[in-house]
Amino acid sequence: MKPNTLLDLLGDHRVHSGESLAQQLGVSRTAVWKQIRKVVAEGIEVKTIRGQGYQLVTALDLLDQRKIVENLAKESAERVELVVLKEVDSTNAEVARKLLAPGSAMPVVLADAQTEGRGRRGRNWSSPKGQNLYMSMGLTLRGGFEGLSGLSLVLGVAVVRALNALGVTGAGLKWPNDLYAGGKKFGGILVEIQGELQEGQVQVIAGLGINVHMTEATDVDQPWTSLARYWPDHAWVRNELAASVINEVAAVMEQFENGGFSAFRDEWQGHDIFLGQPLSAKDGTLSGIGGGVDVGGNYQLDTATGRVSVMAGDISLRVSV
Ligand code: BTN
């Protein structure tokens, strides 16, 4: 991604005269004015103060490929091929457009905004510019389709580890794909199958959406929160968060490919928000107490007639009231 120099200069939130911006950018004052109009059209608020200059109003935390790479562990930097975009329809769709050659680096696409961000079950995923983390990875699973059920659980573990690495604890996991804090969703995982390369090798696209700074969303139809809302004392920087998530995903994928989900089961259970809760599944036809996941990543309900495993897929588990 090209450095956004005008925004870099305005990023200190001080007033900058047109003349000093022009000088520092090496362009005319008219060109500065045109650039200001462009960023305003992109939804970034810049105040024009007569006789003084311009001041950035919107808090900015833009993605910067260089800063993400700086924060990557050496092993992950070697394993991933990182692309950072200002805007895209969907980062999952962008990974799908890339040809994933087996054995090549893991493609990771991040964007500052998505125009058609997608969630599970055909839902839209709210993706305002510069607010949240929208990230997708192309993964090759050697374990075939069987390994898929554990994948989103393992990615959830990676996100919790990434937050821990930044000094933030207390995130919860809601089977099978949601990230929770304080009873509200702050992120989700969308795993889409790209195809089978050859028997036993499946290519998937794993998309991760994490609400970071978002303070309002009219298009979200469930209780939600964001990292900044739930952990306001942490100074959230998306480049650091992105690097931490990439580091942890690269590490867990290696272990998952070799040993499957079972090695992550206890850690996943430690963050299970359903454990011990009265739950219902299959449109209310099955109810029981949350008993954690089995080795295959299916959710277990302790029912009146014994323990029943619920498969990942389109069955939704709810806390019964
Ligand atoms: C869910 O419904 O909980 C899953 C949401 C997944 C959203 C992410 S944002 C990055 C990636 N690109 C998309 O279009 N969706 C996923």
Coordinates of N, CA and C in Angstrom, one line a residue, residues 18 25 37 40 59 106 112 150 174 190 235 237 255 276 283 312:
G18 N -2.1 25.2 4.6 CA -2.0 24.7 3.2 C -0.6 24.8 2.7
L25 N 4.8 18.1 1.1 CA 4.4 17.0 0.1 C 5.0 17.3 -1.3
R37 N -10.1 17.4 -0.5 CA -11.4 17.1 -1.0 C -11.6 15.6 -1.2
V40 N -11.9 13.8 2.2 CA -13.2 14.1 2.7 C -14.3 13.2 2.0
A59 N -10.7 10.3 14.1 CA -9.5 9.5 14.6 C -9.0 8.6 13.5
M106 N 1.4 -18.4 2.2 CA -0.1 -18.2 2.6 C -0.5 -16.8 2.2
D112 N -8.7 -1.7 4.4 CA -9.2 -0.7 5.3 C -10.8 -0.6 5.3
G150 N -12.8 -28.4 12.6 CA -12.0 -27.8 13.7 C -11.3 -26.5 13.3
K174 N -17.6 -18.3 21.1 CA -18.9 -18.9 21.0 C -18.9 -19.9 19.8
L190 N -15.4 -16.5 9.0 CA -16.1 -17.1 7.8 C -15.2 -18.0 7.1
A235 N -4.5 0.9 24.0 CA -4.4 1.8 22.9 C -4.4 0.9 21.6
V237 N -4.2 -0.4 18.0 CA -3.5 0.0 16.7 C -3.7 -1.2 15.8
Q255 N 0.6 -26.3 13.5 CA 0.2 -27.3 14.5 C -1.0 -28.1 14.1
G276 N -21.6 -25.1 30.6 CA -22.4 -25.1 31.8 C -23.7 -24.3 31.6
D283 N -33.4 -25.8 16.2 CA -34.7 -25.1 16.3 C -35.5 -25.4 17.6
A312 N -21.0 -28.9 13.6 CA -20.8 -27.5 13.1 C -21.6 -27.5 11.7

